[in-house]
Coordinates of C-alpha atoms in Angstrom, one line a residue:
X193 CA 10.9 -67.9 -4.6
X194 CA 13.3 -67.5 -1.8
X195 CA 15.1 -64.0 -1.3
X196 CA 18.4 -64.3 0.4
X197 CA 19.7 -62.1 3.2
X198 CA 22.3 -60.5 0.9
X199 CA 19.6 -59.5 -1.3
X200 CA 17.8 -57.8 1.2
X201 CA 20.6 -55.9 2.5
X202 CA 21.5 -54.7 -1.1
X203 CA 17.9 -53.4 -1.6
X204 CA 17.7 -51.7 1.8
X205 CA 21.1 -49.9 1.0
X206 CA 19.7 -48.8 -2.4
X207 CA 16.5 -47.3 -0.7
X208 CA 18.7 -45.5 2.0
X209 CA 20.7 -43.9 -0.7
X210 CA 17.6 -42.7 -2.7
X211 CA 16.0 -41.5 0.7
X212 CA 19.3 -39.7 1.3
X213 CA 19.5 -38.0 -2.2
X214 CA 15.8 -36.9 -1.7
X215 CA 16.5 -35.3 1.6
X216 CA 19.7 -33.6 0.5
X217 CA 17.6 -32.4 -2.5
X218 CA 14.7 -30.8 -0.4
X219 CA 17.0 -29.3 2.0
X220 CA 19.3 -28.2 -0.3
X221 CA 16.3 -26.5 -2.2
X222 CA 15.0 -25.1 0.6
X223 CA 18.7 -23.9 1.9
X224 CA 19.0 -22.3 -1.7
X225 CA 15.5 -20.8 -1.6
X226 CA 16.3 -19.3 1.8
X227 CA 19.5 -17.9 0.6
X228 CA 17.7 -16.1 -2.3
X229 CA 15.0 -14.6 -0.4
X230 CA 15.6 -10.8 0.3
X231 CA 15.6 -9.7 3.7
X232 CA 14.1 -6.4 4.9
X233 CA 14.7 -4.3 8.0
X234 CA 14.0 -0.6 9.2
X235 CA 15.6 1.2 12.2
X236 CA 15.5 4.9 13.7
X237 CA 18.1 6.5 15.1
X238 CA 15.9 7.6 18.3
X239 CA 12.5 6.8 19.5
X240 CA 12.0 10.3 21.4
X241 CA 12.3 13.8 20.0
X242 CA 11.0 17.3 20.7
X243 CA 8.6 19.0 18.3
X244 CA 10.3 20.0 15.0
X245 CA 13.5 17.7 15.5
X246 CA 14.1 15.2 13.1
X247 CA 14.2 11.5 13.0
X248 CA 16.7 9.4 10.8
X249 CA 14.5 6.4 9.6
X250 CA 16.6 3.8 7.4
X251 CA 15.6 0.9 5.5
X252 CA 17.9 -2.1 4.8
X253 CA 17.4 -4.4 1.9
X254 CA 19.5 -7.4 1.4
X255 CA 18.7 -9.2 -2.1
X256 CA 20.2 -10.8 -5.2
X257 CA 22.4 -8.3 -7.1
X258 CA 20.0 -8.6 -10.1
X259 CA 17.0 -7.6 -8.0
X260 CA 14.9 -4.5 -8.9
X261 CA 14.1 -2.8 -5.7
X262 CA 11.6 0.4 -5.3
X263 CA 11.7 2.1 -2.2
X264 CA 8.8 4.4 -0.6
X265 CA 8.4 7.7 -2.1
X266 CA 6.5 11.0 -1.0
X267 CA 4.6 11.3 2.0
X268 CA 4.1 7.6 3.0
X269 CA 5.3 8.1 6.6
X270 CA 2.1 9.7 7.7
X271 CA 1.4 11.0 10.5
X272 CA 5.2 11.9 10.5
X273 CA 6.2 14.3 7.7
X274 CA 9.0 13.4 5.3
X275 CA 11.6 16.3 5.1
X276 CA 14.1 14.7 2.9
X277 CA 14.8 11.4 1.3
X278 CA 18.4 10.6 1.0
X279 CA 20.3 8.7 -1.7
X280 CA 20.4 5.1 -1.9
X281 CA 23.8 3.6 -0.8
X282 CA 24.6 0.5 -2.3
X283 CA 27.1 -2.3 -1.2
X284 CA 27.9 -5.3 -3.4
X285 CA 29.3 -8.7 -2.3
X286 CA 29.5 -11.6 -4.5
X287 CA 26.1 -12.2 -6.2
X288 CA 24.4 -10.3 -3.2
X289 CA 23.6 -6.8 -3.0
X290 CA 22.8 -4.6 0.2
X291 CA 20.7 -1.5 -0.4
X292 CA 20.1 1.3 2.5
X293 CA 18.1 4.4 2.2
X294 CA 17.6 6.9 5.0
X295 CA 14.7 9.5 5.3
X296 CA 14.6 12.6 7.6
X297 CA 11.2 12.7 9.4
X298 CA 9.7 15.3 11.7
X299 CA 6.4 16.2 13.5
X300 CA 5.3 19.5 14.9
X301 CA 2.6 18.2 17.3
X302 CA 3.6 16.4 20.7
X303 CA 2.2 12.9 21.2
X304 CA 3.0 9.2 20.5
X305 CA 3.1 8.5 17.0
X306 CA 3.6 5.3 14.9
X307 CA 5.7 5.3 11.7
X308 CA 3.5 2.8 9.5
X309 CA 4.5 -0.2 7.6
X310 CA 6.4 0.6 4.5
X311 CA 6.0 -1.2 1.2
X312 CA 9.3 -2.2 -0.6
X313 CA 8.7 -3.7 -4.0
X314 CA 11.3 -6.3 -5.2
X315 CA 11.0 -7.8 -8.6
X316 CA 7.3 -6.6 -8.6
X317 CA 6.7 -8.5 -5.4
X318 CA 5.8 -6.5 -2.1
X319 CA 7.7 -6.8 1.0
X320 CA 6.9 -4.9 4.1
X321 CA 8.8 -3.3 7.1
X322 CA 7.7 -3.4 10.8
X323 CA 6.2 -0.3 12.3
X324 CA 8.0 1.9 14.7
X325 CA 6.9 3.9 17.9
X326 CA 8.0 7.5 18.4
X327 CA 7.4 9.8 21.1
X328 CA 7.2 13.5 20.3
X329 CA 7.8 15.8 23.2
X330 CA 7.2 19.5 23.7
X331 CA 9.6 22.3 24.0
X332 CA 9.9 23.6 27.4
X333 CA 9.2 27.3 27.7
X334 CA 10.3 29.3 30.6
X335 CA 8.0 32.5 30.5
X336 CA 9.6 34.0 33.6
X337 CA 13.1 34.1 32.2
X338 CA 12.0 35.8 28.9
X339 CA 9.8 38.8 28.8
X340 CA 6.4 38.3 26.8
X341 CA 5.3 40.9 24.3
X342 CA 1.9 41.9 22.7
X343 CA 1.2 40.5 19.3
X344 CA 2.3 43.1 16.7
X345 CA -0.7 44.9 14.9
X346 CA -1.3 44.2 11.1
X347 CA 0.8 46.1 8.6
X348 CA -0.4 47.7 5.5
X349 CA 1.9 46.6 2.5
X350 CA 1.5 48.1 -1.1
X351 CA -0.2 45.8 -3.4
X352 CA 2.4 44.1 -5.7
X353 CA 1.9 44.1 -9.5
X354 CA 3.1 41.7 -12.1
X355 CA 4.0 44.4 -14.5
X356 CA 7.0 46.6 -14.0
X357 CA 5.1 50.1 -13.9
X358 CA 8.1 52.0 -12.8
X359 CA 10.0 50.8 -15.5
X360 CA 7.1 51.7 -17.8
X361 CA 7.0 55.3 -16.2
X362 CA 10.7 55.6 -16.8
X363 CA 10.5 54.6 -20.4
X364 CA 7.4 56.9 -20.9
X365 CA 9.1 59.9 -19.3
X366 CA 12.1 59.1 -21.7
X367 CA 10.0 59.0 -24.6
X368 CA 8.4 62.7 -23.6
X369 CA 12.0 63.8 -23.2
X370 CA 12.9 62.5 -26.9
X371 CA 9.5 64.3 -28.2
X372 CA 10.7 67.5 -26.6
X373 CA 14.3 67.2 -28.0
X374 CA 12.6 66.5 -31.4
X375 CA 10.6 69.5 -31.3
X376 CA 13.2 71.8 -30.1
X377 CA 16.0 70.7 -32.8
X378 CA 13.9 69.7 -35.6
X379 CA 10.4 70.9 -35.7
X380 CA 10.7 74.3 -33.9
X381 CA 11.0 77.2 -36.1
X382 CA 14.3 78.7 -35.2
X383 CA 15.4 82.3 -35.6
X384 CA 17.4 82.8 -38.8
X385 CA 21.2 83.5 -38.8
X386 CA 22.7 86.4 -40.6
X387 CA 23.6 83.9 -43.4
X388 CA 20.3 82.3 -43.6
X389 CA 18.7 85.7 -44.0
X390 CA 21.0 86.7 -46.8
X391 CA 20.5 83.3 -48.5
X392 CA 16.7 84.1 -48.5
X393 CA 17.2 87.5 -50.3
X394 CA 16.7 87.9 -54.2
X395 CA 19.9 87.3 -56.3
X396 CA 20.5 91.0 -56.9
X397 CA 20.2 92.1 -53.1
X398 CA 22.2 89.3 -51.9
X399 CA 25.1 90.1 -54.7
X400 CA 25.2 93.7 -53.4
X401 CA 25.3 92.6 -49.8
X402 CA 28.1 90.4 -50.3
X403 CA 30.1 92.8 -52.5
X404 CA 29.7 95.3 -49.5
X405 CA 31.0 92.5 -47.3
X406 CA 34.2 92.0 -49.6
X407 CA 34.8 95.7 -49.4
X408 CA 35.2 95.5 -45.7
X409 CA 37.2 92.4 -45.8
X410 CA 41.1 92.3 -44.9
X411 CA 42.2 90.4 -48.1
X412 CA 43.9 93.4 -49.7
X413 CA 45.3 94.5 -46.3
X414 CA 46.9 91.1 -46.0
X415 CA 47.9 90.8 -49.6
X416 CA 45.4 88.1 -50.4
X417 CA 44.7 89.2 -53.9
X418 CA 43.9 85.4 -55.2
X419 CA 41.3 85.1 -52.4
X420 CA 40.0 88.6 -53.1
X421 CA 39.5 88.2 -56.8
X422 CA 38.1 84.5 -56.3
X423 CA 35.2 85.7 -54.2
X424 CA 34.8 88.6 -56.4
X425 CA 34.2 86.5 -59.6
X426 CA 32.2 83.9 -57.7
X427 CA 29.8 86.7 -56.7
X428 CA 29.1 88.1 -59.9
X429 CA 28.9 84.6 -61.6
X430 CA 26.5 83.3 -59.0
X431 CA 24.3 86.5 -59.7
X432 CA 24.4 85.9 -63.4
X433 CA 23.5 82.2 -63.2
X434 CA 20.7 82.9 -60.9
X435 CA 19.3 86.2 -62.5
X436 CA 20.3 86.1 -66.0
X437 CA 19.8 82.3 -66.2
X438 CA 23.1 81.2 -68.0
X439 CA 25.5 78.7 -66.8
X440 CA 28.3 81.2 -65.5
X441 CA 30.1 79.2 -62.8
X442 CA 31.3 76.5 -65.1
X443 CA 32.0 78.7 -68.0
X444 CA 35.7 80.4 -68.8
X445 CA 35.9 84.0 -69.4
X446 CA 35.6 83.9 -72.9
X447 CA 32.6 81.6 -72.9
X448 CA 30.9 83.7 -70.4
X449 CA 31.4 86.8 -72.5
X450 CA 30.2 84.9 -75.7
X451 CA 26.9 84.1 -74.0
X452 CA 26.2 87.7 -72.7
X453 CA 27.0 88.9 -76.0
X454 CA 24.5 86.4 -77.7
X455 CA 21.7 87.5 -75.2
X456 CA 22.3 91.2 -76.0
X457 CA 22.2 90.5 -80.0
X458 CA 18.9 88.7 -79.2
X459 CA 17.5 91.3 -77.4
X460 CA 17.1 89.5 -74.0
X461 CA 19.6 91.5 -72.2
X462 CA 19.9 95.2 -73.1
X463 CA 23.7 96.0 -72.1
X464 CA 25.9 98.1 -73.9
X465 CA 29.4 97.1 -75.2
X466 CA 31.3 99.0 -72.8
X467 CA 29.6 97.4 -70.0
X468 CA 30.5 93.7 -71.4
X469 CA 34.2 95.0 -72.4
X470 CA 34.7 96.4 -68.8
X471 CA 33.5 93.0 -67.5
X472 CA 35.5 91.1 -69.8
X473 CA 38.7 93.1 -68.5
X474 CA 37.8 92.3 -64.7
X475 CA 37.5 88.7 -65.5
X476 CA 41.0 88.7 -67.4
X477 CA 42.8 90.4 -64.3
X478 CA 41.2 87.8 -62.0
X479 CA 42.3 85.0 -64.3
X480 CA 45.8 86.4 -64.3
X481 CA 45.8 86.8 -60.4
X482 CA 44.3 83.4 -59.7
X483 CA 46.5 81.4 -62.5
X484 CA 49.5 83.6 -63.1
X485 CA 49.9 85.0 -59.5
X486 CA 49.8 88.4 -60.9
X487 CA 49.7 91.2 -58.3
X488 CA 47.7 94.2 -59.1
X489 CA 47.8 97.4 -57.7
X490 CA 45.5 98.0 -54.7
X491 CA 43.6 100.9 -56.5
X492 CA 43.0 98.5 -59.4
X493 CA 41.7 95.9 -57.2
X494 CA 39.5 98.4 -55.6
X495 CA 38.4 99.8 -58.9
X496 CA 37.5 96.2 -60.3
X497 CA 35.2 95.6 -57.3
X498 CA 33.4 98.9 -58.0
X499 CA 33.2 98.1 -61.5
X500 CA 31.6 94.5 -60.5
X501 CA 29.2 96.3 -58.6
X502 CA 28.3 98.6 -61.3
X503 CA 28.1 95.4 -64.0
X504 CA 25.6 93.7 -61.3
X505 CA 23.4 96.8 -61.4
X506 CA 23.3 97.6 -65.1
X507 CA 22.7 93.7 -65.5
X508 CA 19.9 93.9 -63.3
X509 CA 18.5 96.8 -65.1
X510 CA 18.9 95.4 -68.4
X511 CA 16.8 92.3 -67.5
X512 CA 13.1 92.6 -68.6
X513 CA 10.6 92.8 -66.1
X514 CA 9.3 89.0 -65.1
X515 CA 6.1 88.3 -66.5
X516 CA 2.8 87.1 -64.1
X517 CA 3.4 83.8 -65.1
X518 CA 7.1 83.6 -64.3
X519 CA 6.2 85.3 -60.8
X520 CA 3.8 82.9 -60.3
X521 CA 5.9 80.0 -61.2
X522 CA 8.7 81.3 -58.9
X523 CA 6.4 81.6 -56.0
X524 CA 5.2 77.9 -56.5
X525 CA 8.8 76.8 -56.5
X526 CA 9.4 78.5 -53.3
X527 CA 6.6 77.1 -51.8
X528 CA 7.2 73.7 -53.1
X529 CA 10.8 74.2 -51.4
X530 CA 9.2 75.1 -48.2
X531 CA 7.1 72.1 -48.3
X532 CA 9.9 69.8 -48.8
X533 CA 11.9 71.3 -46.1
X534 CA 8.8 70.9 -43.7
X535 CA 8.2 67.1 -44.9
X536 CA 12.0 66.5 -44.3
X537 CA 11.7 67.6 -40.8
X538 CA 8.8 65.6 -40.0
X539 CA 10.2 62.6 -41.6
X540 CA 13.3 63.0 -39.3
X541 CA 11.3 63.8 -36.3
X542 CA 8.9 60.7 -36.6
X543 CA 12.1 58.4 -37.6
X544 CA 13.7 59.3 -34.2
X545 CA 10.6 58.8 -32.1
X546 CA 9.9 55.6 -33.7
X547 CA 13.6 54.5 -33.1
X548 CA 13.2 55.5 -29.3
X549 CA 10.0 53.7 -29.2
X550 CA 11.4 50.6 -30.8
X551 CA 14.5 50.7 -28.2
X552 CA 12.2 51.2 -25.2
X553 CA 9.9 48.2 -26.4
X554 CA 13.0 46.2 -26.9
X555 CA 14.3 46.7 -23.2
X556 CA 10.8 45.5 -21.9
X557 CA 10.5 42.7 -24.1
X558 CA 14.2 41.5 -23.4
X559 CA 13.4 41.9 -19.5
X560 CA 9.9 40.8 -19.3
X561 CA 9.1 38.8 -22.2
X562 CA 7.0 39.5 -25.7
X563 CA 3.6 38.0 -24.3
X564 CA 3.5 40.2 -21.0
X565 CA 4.5 43.3 -23.0
X566 CA 1.7 42.6 -25.7
X567 CA -0.9 41.6 -23.4
X568 CA -0.4 44.8 -21.2
X569 CA -0.1 47.0 -24.2
X570 CA -3.1 45.6 -26.2
X571 CA -5.0 44.5 -23.1
X572 CA -5.8 40.9 -21.8
X573 CA -9.1 40.3 -20.1
X574 CA -7.8 37.5 -17.6
X575 CA -4.5 39.6 -17.1
X576 CA -6.5 42.5 -16.0
X577 CA -8.4 40.2 -13.7
X578 CA -5.3 38.9 -12.2
X579 CA -4.0 42.6 -11.5
X580 CA -7.1 43.5 -10.0
X581 CA -7.5 44.6 -6.3
X582 CA -8.5 41.0 -5.0
X583 CA -11.2 40.5 -2.6
X584 CA -11.6 38.3 0.3
X585 CA -14.9 37.5 1.5
X586 CA -16.9 34.5 3.1
X587 CA -19.6 33.0 1.2
X588 CA -22.6 30.9 2.2
X589 CA -23.1 28.9 5.4
X590 CA -21.3 26.8 6.3
X591 CA -18.9 29.8 5.3
X592 CA -16.2 29.4 2.6
X593 CA -13.8 32.2 3.1
X594 CA -12.1 32.7 -0.4
X595 CA -9.8 35.7 -2.5
X596 CA -11.4 36.3 -6.0
X597 CA -10.4 39.0 -8.4
X598 CA -14.3 40.2 -8.6
X599 CA -16.9 39.9 -6.1
X600 CA -19.1 36.8 -6.5
X601 CA -23.1 37.6 -6.9
X602 CA -25.5 35.5 -5.1
X603 CA -27.5 33.6 -7.4
X604 CA -31.4 32.6 -7.0
X605 CA -31.6 28.7 -7.3
X606 CA -34.8 27.1 -7.8
X607 CA -34.6 23.4 -6.6
X608 CA -36.8 20.9 -8.1
X609 CA -39.3 19.3 -5.8
X610 CA -37.2 16.0 -5.5
X611 CA -34.3 18.0 -4.4
X612 CA -36.2 20.0 -1.8
X613 CA -36.8 16.5 0.2
X614 CA -33.0 16.0 0.7
X615 CA -31.7 19.9 0.6
X616 CA -32.6 22.1 3.5
X617 CA -30.8 25.2 2.1
X618 CA -28.4 25.8 -1.0
X619 CA -26.6 29.1 -1.5
X620 CA -24.6 29.7 -4.7
X621 CA -22.6 32.6 -5.6
X622 CA -20.7 33.2 -9.1
X623 CA -18.6 35.3 -11.3
X624 CA -18.4 34.7 -15.1
X625 CA -16.5 36.8 -17.5
X626 CA -18.3 37.9 -20.7
X627 CA -15.0 37.9 -22.6
X628 CA -13.3 34.8 -21.9
X629 CA -14.0 31.2 -20.3
X630 CA -12.8 32.4 -17.1
X631 CA -15.7 31.8 -14.3
X632 CA -15.8 30.8 -10.5
X633 CA -18.6 29.8 -8.3
X634 CA -19.0 28.9 -4.7
X635 CA -21.8 26.9 -3.2
X636 CA -22.9 25.8 0.3
X637 CA -25.5 23.4 1.3
X638 CA -27.2 21.8 4.1
X639 CA -29.1 18.8 4.2
X640 CA -32.6 18.1 5.6
X641 CA -31.1 15.3 7.4
X642 CA -28.1 16.2 9.8
X643 CA -26.7 12.7 9.4
X644 CA -26.5 12.6 5.6
X645 CA -23.2 12.4 4.2
X646 CA -22.2 14.0 1.2
X647 CA -21.6 12.4 -2.0
X648 CA -18.7 14.2 -3.7
X649 CA -18.9 11.7 -6.9
X650 CA -22.5 12.6 -7.5
X651 CA -21.9 16.3 -7.2
X652 CA -19.2 15.9 -9.7
X653 CA -21.4 13.8 -12.0
X654 CA -24.0 16.7 -11.9
X655 CA -21.7 19.5 -12.7
X656 CA -20.3 17.6 -15.6
X657 CA -23.8 16.5 -16.8
X658 CA -24.3 20.5 -16.9
X659 CA -21.3 21.2 -18.7
X660 CA -22.5 18.5 -21.5
X661 CA -26.0 20.2 -21.6
X662 CA -24.3 23.4 -22.4
X663 CA -22.5 22.2 -25.1
X664 CA -19.0 20.9 -23.9
X665 CA -17.3 18.3 -25.6
X666 CA -14.7 15.5 -24.8
X667 CA -14.9 16.0 -21.0
X668 CA -12.0 14.2 -19.1
X669 CA -11.8 13.8 -15.3
X670 CA -9.3 13.2 -12.5
X671 CA -9.5 13.1 -8.7
X672 CA -7.1 13.7 -6.0
X673 CA -6.9 14.8 -2.3
X674 CA -7.0 18.4 -1.8
X675 CA -5.7 20.0 1.5
X676 CA -6.5 23.9 2.2
X677 CA -3.4 25.9 2.7
X678 CA -4.2 27.7 5.7
X679 CA -6.3 25.1 7.9
X680 CA -5.1 21.9 6.2
X681 CA -8.9 21.0 5.9
X682 CA -9.0 17.8 3.8
X683 CA -11.2 17.7 0.5
X684 CA -11.6 16.3 -2.8
X685 CA -10.4 17.7 -5.9
X686 CA -12.1 16.9 -9.3
X687 CA -10.5 18.2 -12.3
X688 CA -9.9 17.9 -16.0
X689 CA -10.3 19.6 -19.4
X690 CA -12.8 19.6 -22.4
X691 CA -14.1 21.7 -25.4
X692 CA -16.2 24.5 -23.9
X693 CA -18.4 27.2 -25.6
X694 CA -16.8 30.7 -25.3
X695 CA -19.4 33.2 -24.0
X696 CA -21.7 34.7 -26.6
X697 CA -20.3 32.3 -29.1
X698 CA -20.9 28.9 -30.5
X699 CA -17.1 28.5 -30.8
X700 CA -15.7 25.2 -28.9
X701 CA -12.0 26.1 -27.4
X702 CA -9.8 24.1 -25.1
X703 CA -10.7 24.5 -21.5
X704 CA -10.0 23.2 -18.0
X705 CA -12.0 22.9 -14.9
X706 CA -11.5 22.1 -11.2
X707 CA -14.0 21.2 -8.5
X708 CA -13.1 21.4 -5.0
X709 CA -15.4 19.5 -2.6
X710 CA -15.6 19.9 1.4
X711 CA -18.4 18.4 3.6
X712 CA -19.6 16.5 6.6
X713 CA -22.4 15.1 8.2
X714 CA -25.3 17.2 7.0
X715 CA -23.5 19.6 4.7
X716 CA -21.5 20.1 1.6
X717 CA -19.2 22.6 0.1
X718 CA -17.9 23.4 -3.5
X719 CA -15.7 25.8 -5.6
X720 CA -15.9 25.4 -9.2
X721 CA -13.5 27.3 -11.5
X722 CA -13.3 27.0 -15.3
X723 CA -10.7 28.7 -17.6
X724 CA -9.0 28.5 -21.0
X725 CA -6.2 25.8 -21.5
X726 CA -2.6 27.2 -21.9
X727 CA -3.6 30.6 -20.2
X728 CA -1.0 31.2 -17.6
X729 CA -2.9 34.4 -16.3
X730 CA -6.0 32.1 -15.7
X731 CA -3.7 29.5 -14.1
X732 CA -2.3 31.8 -11.7
X733 CA -5.6 33.2 -10.7
X734 CA -6.9 29.5 -10.1
X735 CA -3.7 28.6 -8.1
X736 CA -4.3 32.0 -5.9
X737 CA -7.8 31.1 -5.4
X738 CA -7.2 27.6 -4.2
X739 CA -4.6 28.7 -1.9
X740 CA -6.9 31.2 -0.3
X741 CA -9.6 28.8 0.6
X742 CA -10.6 28.4 4.1
X743 CA -13.6 26.4 5.0
X744 CA -15.7 26.2 8.2
X745 CA -16.9 22.8 8.6
X746 CA -19.6 23.4 11.1
X747 CA -23.2 23.8 10.2
X748 CA -26.4 25.1 11.6
X749 CA -28.1 23.0 14.4

């Protein structure tokens, strides 16, 4: 078969077109891929600062507008410290997005530092920035231009208290004042007034005194006859009602006279007819004065008062002597009245005091909360520990300095034979409450081999095993780095929760624990704290203990 030149040229052209298409496809895909690839850059506004000054570190991300971008968080810039992370600045252009985030960094020691590579996550994939070099210089101090002073001595400060004792003292003083006022105005036996003294007299004596007062009144001089006769008849009617035991105040003149005559006829009241007639005349005169506005002669008004005095006296004489039984009943009645009066005084006094007490408690609860007031009033073992005078002391060697609400007591430790081969010396100090779950212990150990490194995980496993052996259930555990507050010594914090046994009880309660471990070649140190979960006082104690830890990472040679 013979192939012509025309066919060869045609085939060549076809292959060329295919190759061109493939090349375009490959390069086009590569170009598109390159276009979609994110671009990460980092920059700083200066490469040299003085101690304490800040560097502005900025990360730029150019990516697809649909990309999910995660910037660095927290302290990832060590050895430099992050002061502030600014908000992300976003710029969009077509299907691309440019993100910019700045961080304020600083350092308080002089030297040359490297800002480490930072990890940026885009759509779940990690991208990294370049590291950057920064120089931190010291601040020049002119000791000749400024006078130097001695270090000031330590100053004593008053112990702060979480409970408002001043306010409580004010409320207690106020309650004492209320008690004093209650006694003075309610409970105290006050001197009787003249009116009260007269009211305590027998009806006859009281009537005679009131008639005497009426004699010395100015009713007649001022032509006030209505008032004069109204008081005159009230005196005699009240006397008859109390002494003769008849309803005289509500009766009309005729009804009252009829009641007296019936008593006379029954032999219960020995009055003659002239006395009753005279009494009737005085009552009728009084009715005319009060209702008909009649104005009698002054002499007649005087005679009527004298007549009423005689009627009261004759009626008193006409009454039979009370029997022993009547006298006893009258005495019991008076005693009952006295008891009721005294009881009423005490009810008022107690109600006033309780009201003042509730107002005071309401003020405390409003300001400080119900739980604080309740725990202070009824007592709370952990709150009492928190408010104790705390003790700062060093324990063991290498020493651990720590603040605790109670002194930690040295414990005798009997090491098993297999442990003695590895541990040269172990010192243990503990405090354990017998009322609640709170306990704290400090231990310090030196190894027989000075080159032995501590195994914190093994320590934690042993402590957790001891928890389980003592009956603790459902133990959880977590780990994180721990830095001391004062010296920034690094350690390991192992913490978690579980069901712990209460002291002197088989009851299981929700508790928490924390183990702080330190150590180096040839030694190890740890602090263990256990307490009830959701106990805010115990949490405050634990935080204060952890913040007070200061370790000396040296050992015996």
